[in-house]
XYZ file of C-alpha atoms in Angstrom:
407
model
C 126.033 127.637 112.380
C 129.415 129.238 111.722
C 130.813 130.183 108.313
C 133.914 128.580 106.853
C 136.270 131.514 106.285
C 138.266 131.576 103.049
C 141.328 133.601 102.023
C 142.011 133.808 98.258
C 145.527 134.489 96.941
C 145.972 135.159 93.225
C 147.781 137.917 91.349
C 144.836 138.225 88.927
C 142.100 140.555 90.161
C 139.691 138.890 87.719
C 140.417 135.447 89.152
C 140.119 136.671 92.737
C 136.723 138.194 91.983
C 135.370 135.217 90.017
C 136.383 132.685 92.657
C 135.150 135.040 95.362
C 131.720 135.123 93.732
C 131.486 131.344 93.767
C 132.381 131.134 97.444
C 130.300 134.101 98.567
C 127.325 132.697 96.673
C 127.168 129.665 98.963
C 125.608 129.861 102.413
C 128.071 128.755 105.055
C 131.134 129.921 103.108
C 132.639 133.406 103.402
C 135.571 135.133 101.718
C 137.247 137.023 104.548
C 140.146 138.418 102.538
C 142.095 138.461 99.278
C 145.836 138.639 98.650
C 147.878 139.428 95.536
C 150.946 137.285 96.271
C 152.489 134.994 98.855
C 154.019 137.792 100.929
C 150.716 139.655 100.995
C 149.073 136.386 102.088
C 151.543 135.868 104.948
C 150.745 139.369 106.182
C 146.984 138.798 106.045
C 146.704 135.352 107.674
C 146.990 136.705 111.262
C 144.443 139.411 110.466
C 141.763 137.268 108.815
C 142.399 133.891 110.521
C 141.094 131.785 107.601
C 139.938 128.184 107.815
C 141.273 127.463 104.326
C 143.429 129.190 101.706
C 143.056 129.074 97.909
C 146.530 129.718 96.495
C 147.780 130.458 92.979
C 151.171 129.063 91.971
C 152.652 131.699 89.653
C 152.741 135.137 91.318
C 155.204 138.035 91.625
C 157.091 138.911 94.837
C 156.441 135.463 96.395
C 155.003 132.542 94.418
C 152.962 129.648 95.751
C 155.910 127.281 96.179
C 157.901 129.813 98.187
C 154.827 130.586 100.303
C 154.454 126.892 101.177
C 158.096 126.720 102.219
C 157.654 129.775 104.456
C 154.341 128.413 105.759
C 156.110 125.246 106.854
C 158.948 127.227 108.449
C 156.455 129.326 110.435
C 154.322 126.348 111.475
C 151.119 127.657 109.864
C 148.609 124.807 109.813
C 145.757 126.348 107.786
C 144.988 123.961 104.873
C 146.017 125.204 101.431
C 144.316 124.290 98.145
C 146.401 125.101 95.074
C 145.010 126.666 91.899
C 146.975 124.775 89.238
C 147.331 125.184 85.487
C 146.607 122.198 83.241
C 150.081 121.839 81.726
C 152.932 119.376 82.094
C 154.874 121.980 84.060
C 151.769 122.855 86.084
C 151.272 119.196 87.012
C 154.854 118.856 88.243
C 154.583 122.026 90.336
C 151.208 120.911 91.749
C 152.670 117.636 92.984
C 155.664 119.532 94.378
C 153.190 121.682 96.315
C 151.621 118.545 97.806
C 155.104 117.469 98.888
C 155.496 120.871 100.564
C 152.286 120.500 102.561
C 149.425 121.666 100.338
C 146.261 119.669 100.986
C 145.070 119.358 97.391
C 144.751 121.223 94.108
C 142.098 122.412 91.675
C 142.763 122.881 87.982
C 142.654 126.600 87.343
C 140.170 127.818 84.720
C 141.662 129.429 81.663
C 141.429 129.609 77.904
C 139.708 132.254 75.832
C 136.931 132.956 78.332
C 137.787 132.524 81.997
C 134.348 133.810 83.022
C 132.694 130.892 81.245
C 135.127 128.140 82.274
C 135.066 129.213 85.918
C 131.621 127.590 86.165
C 133.187 124.286 85.116
C 135.282 124.154 88.312
C 132.743 125.698 90.667
C 131.719 122.278 91.994
C 135.335 121.415 92.820
C 135.931 124.780 94.459
C 132.913 124.416 96.735
C 133.661 120.748 97.441
C 137.291 121.291 98.376
C 136.774 124.524 100.317
C 133.912 123.045 102.348
C 135.782 119.772 102.968
C 139.230 121.021 103.959
C 138.021 124.294 105.457
C 135.196 122.564 107.292
C 137.531 119.959 108.779
C 139.920 122.655 110.012
C 137.105 124.860 111.327
C 135.524 121.963 113.222
C 138.868 121.126 114.842
C 139.002 124.725 116.080
C 135.572 124.714 117.703
C 133.333 126.013 114.931
C 129.943 124.461 114.256
C 129.985 123.628 110.549
C 127.306 121.985 108.370
C 128.249 118.667 106.815
C 129.759 118.803 103.286
C 126.548 117.625 101.613
C 124.891 120.876 102.719
C 127.245 122.863 100.504
C 127.026 120.451 97.572
C 123.229 120.604 97.757
C 123.422 124.328 97.104
C 125.799 123.988 94.166
C 123.499 121.409 92.579
C 120.557 123.787 92.902
C 122.572 126.539 91.201
C 123.567 124.177 88.407
C 119.915 123.308 87.889
C 119.003 126.994 87.744
C 121.659 127.646 85.105
C 120.504 124.632 83.095
C 116.990 126.090 83.027
C 118.379 129.484 81.952
C 120.202 127.829 79.070
C 117.034 126.064 77.974
C 115.183 129.362 78.043
C 117.879 130.963 75.910
C 119.098 133.461 78.482
C 122.461 135.136 77.906
C 125.493 132.879 78.359
C 126.989 134.959 81.140
C 123.988 134.402 83.377
C 123.825 130.742 82.515
C 127.474 129.907 83.108
C 128.948 132.185 85.747
C 128.172 132.939 89.369
C 126.613 136.391 89.393
C 126.217 139.157 91.907
C 122.606 138.030 92.383
C 123.890 134.711 93.812
C 125.664 136.662 96.531
C 122.661 138.890 97.203
C 120.378 135.858 97.499
C 122.781 134.309 100.015
C 122.926 137.496 102.085
C 119.145 137.692 102.110
C 118.891 134.121 103.364
C 121.744 133.352 105.805
C 122.920 129.823 106.403
C 120.182 127.801 108.070
C 120.653 124.071 107.971
C 117.177 123.543 109.416
C 115.818 124.417 105.960
C 117.823 121.584 104.400
C 117.079 117.909 104.771
C 120.412 116.314 105.567
C 121.038 112.728 104.600
C 120.498 110.746 107.768
C 122.890 108.020 108.815
C 121.365 104.718 107.845
C 121.632 101.425 109.620
C 124.209 99.352 107.792
C 122.847 96.633 105.547
C 124.207 93.168 106.234
C 125.769 91.584 103.157
C 126.039 87.802 103.358
C 129.087 86.641 101.375
C 128.488 83.801 98.941
C 131.803 82.242 99.925
C 134.417 82.533 102.660
C 137.273 84.966 102.235
C 140.195 83.337 100.444
C 143.822 84.115 99.795
C 144.329 87.713 98.695
C 145.678 87.980 95.149
C 145.045 91.705 94.586
C 144.312 94.868 96.586
C 142.034 97.573 95.134
C 141.788 101.053 96.675
C 139.260 103.786 95.875
C 139.662 107.349 97.173
C 138.738 110.944 96.332
C 138.671 114.228 98.302
C 141.511 114.173 100.816
C 143.159 111.380 98.874
C 146.574 112.745 97.876
C 147.832 113.125 101.424
C 145.920 110.081 102.704
C 147.599 107.879 100.085
C 150.963 109.305 101.114
C 150.208 108.267 104.686
C 149.306 104.732 103.584
C 152.068 104.064 101.086
C 154.954 105.357 103.175
C 154.152 102.585 105.679
C 153.167 99.807 103.279
C 154.985 96.510 103.846
C 158.147 96.433 101.662
C 157.625 92.660 101.400
C 154.065 93.035 100.092
C 153.544 90.397 97.389
C 150.129 91.421 96.083
C 149.678 94.069 93.381
C 147.714 97.186 94.369
C 145.389 99.065 92.002
C 144.349 102.592 92.988
C 141.648 104.899 91.675
C 142.221 108.434 92.955
C 139.853 111.025 91.487
C 142.343 113.337 89.789
C 142.272 115.231 86.471
C 144.102 114.083 83.354
C 147.712 115.190 83.188
C 148.422 114.975 86.915
C 148.401 111.263 87.758
C 151.774 110.454 86.175
C 153.489 113.033 88.382
C 151.434 111.899 91.378
C 152.469 108.277 90.840
C 156.112 109.348 90.614
C 155.817 111.239 93.900
C 154.335 108.168 95.625
C 157.121 106.057 94.133
C 159.632 108.255 95.963
C 158.219 107.352 99.376
C 156.699 103.901 98.864
C 158.909 100.800 99.234
C 156.983 99.205 96.330
C 157.205 100.338 92.702
C 154.461 102.880 91.886
C 153.542 103.854 88.321
C 150.668 105.324 86.362
C 148.808 102.383 84.832
C 149.145 101.697 81.094
C 146.586 100.058 78.873
C 147.311 96.396 78.222
C 150.088 95.935 80.788
C 150.113 92.718 82.763
C 149.458 93.016 86.493
C 152.535 91.900 88.418
C 153.103 91.351 92.124
C 154.588 93.961 94.476
C 153.577 96.798 92.160
C 151.211 99.754 92.682
C 149.188 101.002 89.701
C 147.534 104.456 89.712
C 144.596 104.951 87.334
C 145.361 107.717 84.800
C 143.174 110.813 85.022
C 140.470 110.730 82.370
C 140.484 106.921 82.026
C 138.594 104.133 83.758
C 140.897 101.342 84.954
C 139.569 97.782 85.064
C 141.037 94.294 85.310
C 140.786 92.034 82.277
C 141.231 88.243 82.312
C 143.248 86.837 79.413
C 144.754 83.441 78.604
C 148.198 84.585 79.733
C 147.066 86.213 82.974
C 145.371 89.344 84.246
C 145.900 92.684 82.576
C 144.948 96.336 83.003
C 142.447 97.769 80.565
C 141.938 101.526 80.265
C 138.790 102.942 78.713
C 137.202 106.317 78.116
C 133.666 105.050 78.578
C 131.154 107.513 80.004
C 131.863 108.691 83.582
C 130.207 106.693 86.329
C 128.964 108.467 89.451
C 130.276 111.620 87.781
C 133.863 110.326 87.649
C 136.384 108.980 85.182
C 138.283 107.140 86.549
C 135.529 105.603 88.644
C 136.111 103.469 91.720
C 132.951 101.501 90.938
C 134.385 100.469 87.558
C 137.539 99.083 89.171
C 135.732 97.338 92.034
C 133.182 95.827 89.636
C 135.904 94.161 87.550
C 137.748 92.959 90.660
C 134.551 91.425 92.078
C 133.882 89.594 88.805
C 137.401 88.236 88.285
C 138.916 87.785 91.747
C 135.736 87.093 93.723
C 136.875 86.112 97.263
C 140.577 86.481 96.454
C 140.810 90.269 96.791
C 140.943 93.072 99.338
C 138.867 96.190 98.668
C 139.574 99.472 100.472
C 137.380 102.589 100.292
C 138.695 105.841 101.709
C 137.945 109.541 102.147
C 135.869 111.174 99.433
C 132.702 113.059 98.531
C 129.740 111.130 97.167
C 129.284 107.407 96.761
C 131.654 106.225 94.030
C 132.840 102.714 94.840
C 130.273 102.008 97.539
C 127.923 99.788 95.524
C 130.658 97.674 93.985
C 132.513 97.341 97.289
C 129.317 95.714 98.534
C 129.448 93.443 95.487
C 133.050 92.552 96.302
C 131.947 91.700 99.831
C 129.096 89.597 98.440
C 131.632 87.629 96.394
C 133.622 86.956 99.573
C 136.360 89.579 99.283
C 137.946 91.164 102.332
C 137.077 94.849 102.763
C 138.148 97.908 104.761
C 136.742 101.439 105.022
C 138.278 104.605 106.425
C 136.534 105.792 109.578
C 134.667 109.068 109.970
C 137.078 110.732 112.385
C 140.074 110.502 110.033
C 138.254 111.194 106.751
C 138.420 114.679 105.233
C 135.015 113.793 103.759
C 133.140 110.821 105.180
C 131.113 110.243 102.027
C 132.335 107.276 100.000
C 133.346 105.217 103.061
C 130.089 106.123 104.810
C 127.911 104.906 101.942
C 130.127 101.860 101.549
C 129.571 101.035 105.217
C 125.805 101.643 105.013
C 125.537 99.352 101.977
C 127.248 96.566 103.891
C 130.457 96.622 101.901
C 132.811 97.461 104.777
C 133.901 94.655 107.090
C 135.946 96.937 109.315
C 136.346 100.710 109.672
C 139.918 101.846 110.204
C 141.569 105.175 111.087
C 143.933 106.595 108.476
C 146.995 106.213 110.676
C 146.164 102.514 111.081
C 145.182 101.804 107.460
C 148.616 100.729 106.222
C 148.945 98.357 109.155
C 145.501 96.866 108.528
C 146.268 96.326 104.835
C 149.679 94.832 105.632
C 148.226 92.432 108.176
C 145.447 91.145 105.926
C 147.793 90.803 102.948
C 150.290 88.889 105.082
C 147.735 86.622 106.772
C 145.999 85.723 103.512
C 148.960 85.588 101.173
C 148.533 83.242 98.232
C 151.417 80.812 97.894
């Protein structure tokens, strides 16, 4: 198997080293170079030929935004994952970076102890690097393990650190990737034969309790690879779409308002971040706020959005399962459920429940998914009626919504 090669660009030597430890501690990932600013990065890309770039925003000489502009001008296609600060200004810049061609972003660790908080984002770093870098590497002829191989390793490391905490070991060993992680990896090179990959299962057949009816609402669940995939869908959505659309995109708190505004700029329908207690109206797209579950609530005067901070489900808040569960219960066979690119299985079980209730359902296909996780499990559980390529997803949604329009 080949390694996914990573180039890190950050003006902080501490940050470069901490993130480098995380990546170099995972078999199948390799830091091939580090840069101090955007200009330094431009100079090093031809030398190191990375599969993915981790890029800071605020840097001297050339910042992340200016790098992305120059990257576009030069036609560099290596995927870029931004390291973003959790501030109002940081959120706006992060979304601007997506507009300029960045693939995604990770909230940058900070606070009083970066070495401790870096462990909090280690899962995201490994997930995003393996997903975007793996997709790019595979397109360029490399043989790359599937994303679950990398996440399996991160889960083992988390378990090890949990045990260290229980034993009362020093906090540094329990919370941060250490040099020993890297040494262990070097001693045991990547060998996927030692790991039991999840085998593709034969899809279960779900027998709907009722025929599909008129579509009153569309619900979409998406995760890794979602920001740009949603752009692709909503730029081509039918401007005459009557049904409301509710979207759960796994995204941290503080970023979804800016993300909704960016989608509103390209979508012919109105797009906003959902608010607790607002009535669901036609021809409107609602984005679940980061940090809140979004569900549909039936009231005497109609159907409304309810936001909660209940415990995460499937490791997420907002959770796709929470949205799909409420849609299945209230709309039954009068809904369309769509599950798209993403790591894990969030949304899969309740998409199957939607299908059982008679709802129409679509799933993104493997070839066009950055991570074929959520749509894969959704398909295996019998929740997906039809698998659709990303470039055809808007058309498929438009057609179903038009053919089964209520009233």
